[in-house]
Amino acid sequence: MPNYTLKINGKSVSFTADADTPLLWVLRDELNMVGTKFGCGIAQCGACTVHVDGAAVRSCQLQVSMLENEEITTIEGLSSEGNHPLQEAWKEVDAPQCGYCQAGQIMTAAAFLKENPNPTEEEIRVAMQGNLCRCASYNRIEKAVAIAADKMS
């Protein structure tokens, strides 16, 4: 098996994995970074969302062999203290119910707000529609994104 070194949350991390191993499983099984969740395994639900060079991507379908020169950020790297404005807004509106999808929701929202710091309600709804929430907390999630946008501006 090949050795890889990836830059994850600002640190170089080395591990051994097959070339086609999804980033999700390296994060969870090799690096014990379990904030990124497995949802569907086919890049449709968003639970596994991380940032690659600032863009929100689904880690369940990203092969580690494709990521060697990329900057990867997981939910653990979004804020060292867990106090990113999105995380604070999530708590403020009590967005999660079961919480399973929330890391992916927050990572999607963070990338979105970086590109669009002053979104409308409709823009938030469109940006977040690719992330599924089995508990249907969509209204609270959208409200938290709006609150975070206000805090970040």
Backbone as a printed PyTorch tensor [residue, N CA C, xyz], in Angstrom:
tensor([[[  0.8380,  -1.1890,   0.0000],
         [  0.0000,   0.0000,   0.0000],
         [  0.8820,   1.2520,   0.0000]],

        [[  0.4570,   2.2500,  -0.7500],
         [  1.2360,   3.4970,  -0.8170],
         [  1.1140,   4.3300,   0.4640]],

        [[  2.1360,   5.1370,   0.6880],
         [  2.1210,   6.1160,   1.7680],
         [  1.6630,   7.4490,   1.1930]],

        [[  0.8780,   8.1830,   1.9700],
         [  0.3990,   9.4960,   1.5590],
         [  0.6610,  10.4870,   2.6710]],

        [[  0.8760,  11.7250,   2.2750],
         [  0.9400,  12.8370,   3.2200],
         [ -0.0210,  13.9000,   2.7090]],

        [[ -1.0070,  14.1940,   3.5260],
         [ -2.0030,  15.2020,   3.1760],
         [ -1.9390,  16.3400,   4.1840]],

        [[ -2.3460,  17.5230,   3.7380],
         [ -2.4370,  18.6670,   4.6400],
         [ -3.8870,  18.7720,   5.0970]],

        [[ -4.1060,  18.4160,   6.3640],
         [ -5.4480,  18.3930,   6.9330],
         [ -5.4760,  19.3180,   8.1410]],

        [[ -6.3630,  20.2880,   8.1000],
         [ -6.5120,  21.2620,   9.1860],
         [ -5.1870,  21.9420,   9.5160]],

        [[ -4.4140,  22.2430,   8.4580],
         [ -3.1740,  22.9840,   8.6120],
         [ -1.9630,  22.1720,   9.0210]],

        [[ -2.1220,  20.8580,   9.1450],
         [ -1.0110,  19.9970,   9.5510],
         [ -0.7700,  18.9220,   8.4980]],

        [[  0.4830,  18.5570,   8.3070],
         [  0.8110,  17.4370,   7.4280],
         [  0.5690,  16.1350,   8.1840]],

        [[ -0.1890,  15.2460,   7.5620],
         [ -0.5490,  13.9810,   8.1740],
         [ -0.1700,  12.8660,   7.2140]],

        [[  0.5760,  11.8780,   7.7070],
         [  0.9990,  10.7570,   6.8740],
         [  0.2650,   9.4890,   7.2750]],

        [[ -0.0140,   8.6590,   6.2890],
         [ -0.7140,   7.3940,   6.5240],
         [ -0.5070,   6.4920,   5.3180]],

        [[ -0.8840,   5.2540,   5.4740],
         [ -0.8190,   4.2690,   4.4000],
         [ -2.2440,   3.8780,   4.0270]],

        [[ -2.5340,   3.8530,   2.7290],
         [ -3.8750,   3.4800,   2.2640],
         [ -3.8130,   3.0860,   0.8000]],

        [[ -4.7770,   2.3090,   0.3670],
         [ -4.9120,   2.0330,  -1.0600],
         [ -5.2440,   3.3320,  -1.7760]],

        [[ -4.8250,   3.4540,  -3.0170],
         [ -5.0060,   4.6830,  -3.7930],
         [ -6.4760,   5.0800,  -3.9270]],

        [[ -7.3630,   4.1090,  -3.9770],
         [ -8.7820,   4.4130,  -4.1740],
         [ -9.5710,   4.5360,  -2.8700]],

        [[ -8.8860,   4.5680,  -1.7350],
         [ -9.5750,   4.7180,  -0.4530],
         [-10.2010,   6.1070,  -0.3590]],

        [[-11.4870,   6.1850,  -0.0400],
         [-12.1190,   7.4940,   0.1100],
         [-11.5370,   8.2560,   1.3080]],

        [[-11.4060,   9.5610,   1.1380],
         [-10.9130,  10.4230,   2.2080],
         [-11.7010,  10.2140,   3.4930]],

        [[-13.0020,  10.0380,   3.3940],
         [-13.8460,   9.8330,   4.5690],
         [-13.2880,   8.7490,   5.4740]],

        [[-12.9090,   7.6240,   4.8870],
         [-12.4560,   6.4890,   5.7070],
         [-11.0630,   6.7070,   6.2600]],

        [[-10.2370,   7.4600,   5.5570],
         [ -8.9280,   7.8220,   6.1060],
         [ -9.1380,   8.7270,   7.3200]],

        [[ -9.9930,   9.7270,   7.1700],
         [-10.2600,  10.6350,   8.2840],
         [-10.7610,   9.8680,   9.5070]],

        [[-11.7530,   9.0350,   9.3170],
         [-12.3910,   8.3520,  10.4360],
         [-11.5660,   7.1960,  10.9840]],

        [[-11.0960,   6.3050,  10.0900],
         [-10.4790,   5.0610,  10.5360],
         [ -8.9770,   5.1630,  10.7870]],

        [[ -8.2930,   5.9690,   9.9880],
         [ -6.8350,   6.0710,  10.1300],
         [ -6.4280,   7.2190,  11.0460]],

        [[ -7.1590,   8.3380,  10.9800],
         [ -6.7580,   9.5430,  11.6970],
         [ -7.6440,   9.8510,  12.9030]],

        [[ -8.6590,   9.0280,  13.1340],
         [ -9.5720,   9.1740,  14.2690],
         [-10.2250,  10.5580,  14.3290]],

        [[-10.5260,  11.1070,  13.1680],
         [-11.2430,  12.3780,  13.0740],
         [-12.6890,  12.0410,  12.7160]],

        [[-13.4880,  11.8080,  13.7230],
         [-14.8140,  11.2380,  13.5080],
         [-15.9360,  12.2700,  13.3980]],

        [[-15.5940,  13.5490,  13.3200],
         [-16.6220,  14.5700,  13.1250],
         [-17.2770,  14.4660,  11.7660]],

        [[-16.5210,  14.0520,  10.7660],
         [-17.0510,  13.8520,   9.4240],
         [-17.7740,  12.5060,   9.4150]],

        [[-19.0260,  12.5090,   9.0250],
         [-19.8680,  11.3100,   9.1360],
         [-20.0690,  10.5970,   7.8060]],

        [[-20.3040,   9.2800,   7.8940],
         [-20.7430,   8.4970,   6.7500],
         [-22.2620,   8.5810,   6.7140]],

        [[-22.7840,   8.9320,   5.5490],
         [-24.2390,   8.9830,   5.4010],
         [-24.6950,   7.9780,   4.3720]],

        [[-24.5240,   8.3230,   3.1100],
         [-25.0410,   7.4790,   2.0320],
         [-23.9460,   6.7330,   1.2750]],

        [[-22.7440,   7.2820,   1.2410],
         [-21.6490,   6.6580,   0.5090],
         [-21.6520,   6.9430,  -0.9830]],

        [[-22.6110,   7.7250,  -1.4620],
         [-22.6790,   8.0300,  -2.8960],
         [-22.7310,   9.5350,  -3.1670]],

        [[-22.2540,  10.3330,  -2.2330],
         [-22.1290,  11.7900,  -2.3840],
         [-23.4660,  12.4940,  -2.5920]],

        [[-24.5200,  11.9670,  -1.9810],
         [-25.8390,  12.5630,  -2.1680],
         [-26.4100,  13.2310,  -0.9330]],

        [[-25.9270,  12.8780,   0.2770],
         [-26.5890,  13.3850,   1.4830],
         [-25.8580,  14.5480,   2.1420]],

        [[-24.5440,  14.6450,   1.9810],
         [-23.7820,  15.7560,   2.5390],
         [-23.2270,  15.5410,   3.9320]],

        [[-23.5020,  14.4250,   4.5790],
         [-23.0030,  14.1990,   5.9420],
         [-21.4720,  14.1730,   5.9920]],

        [[-20.8350,  13.8240,   4.8940],
         [-19.3730,  13.6860,   4.8520],
         [-18.6630,  14.9230,   4.3060]],

        [[-19.3470,  16.0470,   4.2450],
         [-18.7810,  17.2470,   3.6270],
         [-17.5810,  17.7880,   4.3940]],

        [[-16.5180,  18.0490,   3.6400],
         [-15.3030,  18.7130,   4.1210],
         [-14.9680,  19.7980,   3.1090]],

        [[-13.9490,  20.5820,   3.3940],
         [-13.4670,  21.5770,   2.4260],
         [-12.1740,  21.0800,   1.8010]],

        [[-12.0760,  21.2160,   0.5040],
         [-10.8270,  21.0060,  -0.2160],
         [-10.5340,  22.3090,  -0.9310]],

        [[ -9.4450,  22.9350,  -0.5300],
         [ -9.0910,  24.2630,  -1.0320],
         [-10.2590,  25.2360,  -0.9140]],

        [[-10.9920,  25.1480,   0.1960],
         [-12.0730,  26.0740,   0.4920],
         [-13.4280,  25.7060,  -0.0720]],

        [[-13.4830,  24.7200,  -0.9550],
         [-14.7560,  24.3150,  -1.5510],
         [-15.3560,  23.1470,  -0.7790]],

        [[-16.6660,  23.1680,  -0.5800],
         [-17.3620,  22.0690,   0.0860],
         [-17.4440,  20.8840,  -0.8670]],

        [[-16.9380,  19.7320,  -0.4220],
         [-16.9430,  18.5190,  -1.2410],
         [-17.3260,  17.3200,  -0.3770]],

        [[-17.7830,  16.2920,  -1.0260],
         [-18.1890,  15.0580,  -0.3450],
         [-16.9760,  14.1310,  -0.2210]],

        [[-16.5550,  13.8600,   0.9840],
         [-15.3420,  13.0640,   1.2060],
         [-15.5380,  11.5770,   0.9580]],

        [[-16.7740,  11.1130,   0.8800],
         [-17.0160,   9.6800,   0.6590],
         [-16.6380,   9.2370,  -0.7430]],

        [[-16.5050,  10.1780,  -1.6590],
         [-16.1850,   9.8380,  -3.0400],
         [-14.8270,  10.3770,  -3.4990]],

        [[-14.0650,  10.9940,  -2.5980],
         [-12.7510,  11.5480,  -2.9470],
         [-11.6560,  10.5410,  -2.6320]],

        [[-10.9660,  10.0740,  -3.6420],
         [ -9.8760,   9.1330,  -3.4170],
         [ -8.6600,   9.8770,  -2.8670]],

        [[ -8.0070,   9.2920,  -1.8620],
         [ -6.8650,   9.9690,  -1.2420],
         [ -5.7470,  10.2200,  -2.2400]],

        [[ -5.6440,   9.4100,  -3.2610],
         [ -4.5740,   9.5810,  -4.2550],
         [ -4.7390,  10.8670,  -5.0590]],

        [[ -5.9080,  11.4880,  -5.0090],
         [ -6.1760,  12.7120,  -5.7650],
         [ -5.9640,  13.9810,  -4.9410]],

        [[ -5.5230,  13.8580,  -3.6900],
         [ -5.5690,  14.9890,  -2.7750],
         [ -4.2260,  15.4480,  -2.2390]],

        [[ -3.1310,  14.9480,  -2.7660],
         [ -1.8320,  15.2060,  -2.1460],
         [ -1.4060,  16.6580,  -2.0710]],

        [[ -1.8090,  17.5130,  -2.9710],
         [ -1.3940,  18.9180,  -2.9200],
         [ -2.5320,  19.8570,  -2.5490]],

        [[ -3.5560,  19.3160,  -1.9310],
         [ -4.7420,  20.0940,  -1.5910],
         [ -4.7560,  20.4430,  -0.1010]],

        [[ -5.4430,  21.5210,   0.2250],
         [ -5.6520,  21.9270,   1.6130],
         [ -7.0170,  21.4110,   2.0480]],

        [[ -7.0400,  20.5020,   3.0090],
         [ -8.2720,  19.8580,   3.4620],
         [ -8.6300,  20.4010,   4.8420]],

        [[ -9.8950,  20.7790,   5.0040],
         [-10.3820,  21.2300,   6.3110],
         [-11.5940,  20.3940,   6.6840]],

        [[-11.5750,  19.8580,   7.8840],
         [-12.7050,  19.0920,   8.4060],
         [-13.4200,  19.9440,   9.4580]],

        [[-14.5100,  19.4320,   9.9860],
         [-15.2350,  20.1500,  11.0330],
         [-14.3240,  20.4130,  12.2240]],

        [[-13.3920,  19.5110,  12.4990],
         [-12.4600,  19.7100,  13.6150],
         [-11.5370,  20.8960,  13.3750]],

        [[-11.2890,  21.2120,  12.1100],
         [-10.3860,  22.3080,  11.7730],
         [-11.0790,  23.6260,  11.4920]],

        [[-12.3890,  23.6350,  11.5060],
         [-13.1280,  24.8700,  11.2320],
         [-12.8370,  25.9180,  12.3050]],

        [[-12.7660,  25.4660,  13.5510],
         [-12.4570,  26.3530,  14.6810],
         [-11.8330,  25.5020,  15.7840]],

        [[-10.6560,  25.8810,  16.2150],
         [ -9.9720,  25.0830,  17.2460],
         [-10.7500,  25.0670,  18.5670]],

        [[-11.5330,  26.0880,  18.8120],
         [-12.3060,  26.1800,  20.0550],
         [-13.7760,  25.7880,  19.8710]],

        [[-14.1690,  25.4410,  18.6470],
         [-15.5730,  25.1210,  18.3930],
         [-16.4720,  26.3340,  18.4800]],

        [[-15.8930,  27.5030,  18.1810],
         [-16.6790,  28.7310,  18.3090],
         [-16.7680,  29.5260,  17.0050]],

        [[-16.7080,  28.8360,  15.8920],
         [-16.9380,  29.4900,  14.6070],
         [-18.3440,  30.1060,  14.6640]],

        [[-18.5670,  31.2450,  14.0210],
         [-19.9060,  31.8550,  14.0500],
         [-21.0320,  30.8900,  13.6580]],

        [[-20.7650,  29.9670,  12.7560],
         [-21.8020,  28.9880,  12.4130],
         [-22.0760,  28.0490,  13.5810]],

        [[-21.0260,  27.6060,  14.2430],
         [-21.2230,  26.7230,  15.3980],
         [-21.9790,  27.4420,  16.5090]],

        [[-21.6680,  28.7040,  16.7090],
         [-22.3740,  29.4980,  17.7150],
         [-23.8390,  29.6870,  17.3230]],

        [[-24.0880,  29.9730,  16.0630],
         [-25.4670,  30.1510,  15.5920],
         [-26.2520,  28.8450,  15.6970]],

        [[-25.5910,  27.7210,  15.4180],
         [-26.2470,  26.4110,  15.5390],
         [-26.7580,  26.2170,  16.9580]],

        [[-25.9240,  26.5780,  17.9380],
         [-26.3170,  26.4430,  19.3430],
         [-27.4200,  27.4360,  19.6950]],

        [[-27.3040,  28.6400,  19.1730],
         [-28.2590,  29.6960,  19.4900],
         [-29.6840,  29.3190,  19.0940]],

        [[-29.8420,  28.6940,  17.9340],
         [-31.1960,  28.3270,  17.4750],
         [-31.5190,  26.8600,  17.7380]],

        [[-30.6070,  26.1640,  18.4000],
         [-30.7960,  24.7420,  18.6950],
         [-31.1230,  23.9810,  17.4070]],

        [[-30.2690,  24.1690,  16.4020],
         [-30.5190,  23.6200,  15.0690],
         [-30.6060,  22.0930,  15.0250]],

        [[-29.6970,  21.3720,  15.6620],
         [-29.7520,  19.9240,  15.4790],
         [-30.8130,  19.2490,  16.3370]],

        [[-31.3250,  18.1520,  15.8230],
         [-32.1300,  17.2590,  16.6580],
         [-31.2360,  16.0670,  16.9740]],

        [[-31.0570,  15.1520,  16.0280],
         [-30.1510,  14.0260,  16.3110],
         [-28.7010,  14.4670,  16.1580]],

        [[-28.4520,  15.4550,  15.3010],
         [-27.1090,  16.0000,  15.1360],
         [-26.2340,  15.3000,  14.1140]],

        [[-26.6860,  14.1960,  13.5630],
         [-25.8260,  13.4040,  12.6860],
         [-25.3440,  14.1730,  11.4600]],

        [[-26.1990,  14.9500,  10.8530],
         [-25.8500,  15.6500,   9.6160],
         [-25.1750,  16.9910,   9.8520]],

        [[-25.0970,  17.4230,  11.0920],
         [-24.7390,  18.8100,  11.3710],
         [-23.3350,  19.2110,  10.9480]],

        [[-22.3410,  18.3480,  11.0950],
         [-20.9820,  18.7090,  10.6630],
         [-20.9760,  19.0050,   9.1670]],

        [[-21.6330,  18.1540,   8.3860],
         [-21.7180,  18.3840,   6.9450],
         [-22.4950,  19.6410,   6.6080]],

        [[-23.5710,  19.8940,   7.3540],
         [-24.3600,  21.1100,   7.1450],
         [-23.4930,  22.3440,   7.4080]],

        [[-22.7680,  22.3300,   8.5180],
         [-21.9370,  23.4710,   8.8930],
         [-20.8170,  23.6820,   7.8780]],

        [[-20.1980,  22.6090,   7.4110],
         [-19.1170,  22.7480,   6.4330],
         [-19.6360,  23.2960,   5.1120]],

        [[-20.8120,  22.8670,   4.6920],
         [-21.4230,  23.4160,   3.4800],
         [-21.7130,  24.8960,   3.6690]],

        [[-22.2910,  25.2420,   4.8060],
         [-22.6300,  26.6420,   5.0860],
         [-21.3790,  27.5200,   5.1550]],

        [[-20.3020,  27.0090,   5.7390],
         [-19.0670,  27.7970,   5.8580],
         [-18.4960,  28.1300,   4.4870]],

        [[-18.4690,  27.1570,   3.5940],
         [-17.9680,  27.4140,   2.2370],
         [-18.8880,  28.3930,   1.5140]],

        [[-20.1870,  28.2200,   1.6870],
         [-21.1650,  29.1140,   1.0560],
         [-20.9930,  30.5470,   1.5350]],

        [[-20.8870,  30.7510,   2.8470],
         [-20.7850,  32.1080,   3.3820],
         [-19.4590,  32.7730,   3.0270]],

        [[-18.4460,  31.9840,   2.7720],
         [-17.1820,  32.5560,   2.3200],
         [-17.3620,  33.1650,   0.9300]],

        [[-18.1680,  32.5170,   0.1000],
         [-18.4360,  33.0020,  -1.2620],
         [-19.5330,  34.0650,  -1.2960]],

        [[-20.4940,  33.9630,  -0.3860],
         [-21.6370,  34.8700,  -0.3650],
         [-21.8880,  35.3120,   1.0780]],

        [[-21.1760,  36.3310,   1.5550],
         [-21.2770,  36.7150,   2.9670],
         [-22.5780,  37.4030,   3.3740]],

        [[-23.3980,  37.8110,   2.4040],
         [-24.6410,  38.5000,   2.7180],
         [-25.8010,  37.8930,   1.9210]],

        [[-26.1320,  36.6260,   2.2040],
         [-27.1280,  35.9370,   1.3760],
         [-28.5680,  36.2700,   1.7440]],

        [[-29.4330,  36.0820,   0.7710],
         [-30.8700,  36.1710,   1.0130],
         [-31.3500,  34.8250,   1.5560]],

        [[-32.5870,  34.7990,   2.0550],
         [-33.1680,  33.5330,   2.5260],
         [-33.1860,  32.4980,   1.4090]],

        [[-33.5520,  32.9210,   0.2240],
         [-33.6180,  31.9970,  -0.9190],
         [-32.2260,  31.4670,  -1.2750]],

        [[-31.2240,  32.3190,  -1.2470],
         [-29.8600,  31.8710,  -1.5490],
         [-29.3720,  30.8550,  -0.5140]],

        [[-29.7210,  31.0650,   0.7320],
         [-29.3670,  30.0940,   1.7770],
         [-30.0570,  28.7720,   1.5000]],

        [[-31.3490,  28.8270,   1.2080],
         [-32.1160,  27.6000,   0.9480],
         [-31.5170,  26.8200,  -0.2190]],

        [[-31.1700,  27.5050,  -1.2880],
         [-30.5900,  26.8470,  -2.4640],
         [-29.2170,  26.2610,  -2.1300]],

        [[-28.3990,  27.0290,  -1.4080],
         [-27.0490,  26.5650,  -1.0730],
         [-27.0720,  25.3280,  -0.1880]],

        [[-28.0600,  25.2280,   0.6740],
         [-28.1110,  24.1380,   1.6480],
         [-28.9410,  22.9390,   1.1850]],

        [[-29.5810,  23.0390,   0.0370],
         [-30.5130,  21.9810,  -0.3620],
         [-29.8510,  20.6410,  -0.6580]],

        [[-28.5550,  20.6040,  -0.8790],
         [-27.8630,  19.3390,  -1.1380],
         [-27.5210,  18.5590,   0.1120]],

        [[-27.7610,  19.1460,   1.2820],
         [-27.4900,  18.4520,   2.5390],
         [-28.8100,  17.9800,   3.1330]],

        [[-28.9020,  16.6870,   3.3440],
         [-30.1320,  16.1140,   3.8740],
         [-30.1050,  16.0520,   5.3920]],

        [[-31.2670,  16.2440,   5.9860],
         [-31.4370,  16.1540,   7.4290],
         [-32.6260,  15.2350,   7.6780]],

        [[-32.3660,  14.0790,   8.2510],
         [-33.4410,  13.1110,   8.4890],
         [-34.4620,  13.6260,   9.4970]],

        [[-34.0390,  14.5400,  10.3470],
         [-34.9530,  15.1050,  11.3540],
         [-35.7410,  16.2970,  10.8140]],

        [[-35.4220,  16.7180,   9.5920],
         [-36.1120,  17.8320,   8.9320],
         [-35.9880,  19.1410,   9.7090]],

        [[-34.7810,  19.4270,  10.1820],
         [-34.5230,  20.6840,  10.9020],
         [-34.1550,  21.8060,   9.9490]],

        [[-34.6330,  21.7550,   8.7430],
         [-34.2190,  22.6940,   7.7030],
         [-34.4740,  24.1520,   8.0600]],

        [[-35.6160,  24.4550,   8.6450],
         [-35.9080,  25.8540,   8.9850],
         [-34.9100,  26.3980,   9.9980]],

        [[-34.5920,  25.6030,  11.0110],
         [-33.6140,  26.0520,  12.0090],
         [-32.2150,  26.1280,  11.4190]],

        [[-31.8770,  25.2120,  10.5400],
         [-30.5620,  25.2460,   9.8790],
         [-30.4390,  26.5240,   9.0560]],

        [[-31.4640,  26.8250,   8.2610],
         [-31.4360,  28.0420,   7.4360],
         [-31.3730,  29.2960,   8.3150]],

        [[-32.0890,  29.2880,   9.4310],
         [-32.0490,  30.4250,  10.3480],
         [-30.6440,  30.5790,  10.9370]],

        [[-30.0090,  29.4740,  11.2980],
         [-28.6570,  29.5250,  11.8580],
         [-27.6640,  30.0720,  10.8360]],

        [[-27.8050,  29.6920,   9.5780],
         [-26.9220,  30.2170,   8.5320],
         [-27.1110,  31.7220,   8.4130]],

        [[-28.3310,  32.1890,   8.4550],
         [-28.6050,  33.6290,   8.3690],
         [-28.0170,  34.3760,   9.5630]],

        [[-28.1580,  33.8200,  10.7470],
         [-27.5940,  34.4440,  11.9480],
         [-26.0710,  34.5020,  11.8430]],

        [[-25.4660,  33.4160,  11.4000],
         [-24.0060,  33.3870,  11.2540],
         [-23.5460,  34.4040,  10.2210]],

        [[-24.2800,  34.5420,   9.1390],
         [-23.9240,  35.5370,   8.1160],
         [-23.9070,  36.9280,   8.7320]],

        [[-24.9010,  37.2270,   9.5490],
         [-24.9510,  38.5350,  10.2220],
         [-23.7580,  38.7050,  11.1610]],

        [[-23.4260,  37.6710,  11.9020],
         [-22.3040,  37.7320,  12.8460],
         [-20.9700,  37.9090,  12.1300]],

        [[-20.8620,  37.3180,  10.9410],
         [-19.5860,  37.3270,  10.2090],
         [-19.3960,  38.6110,   9.4150]],

        [[-20.4800,  39.3780,   9.1830],
         [-20.3430,  40.5860,   8.3470],
         [-19.9490,  41.8050,   9.1470]]])
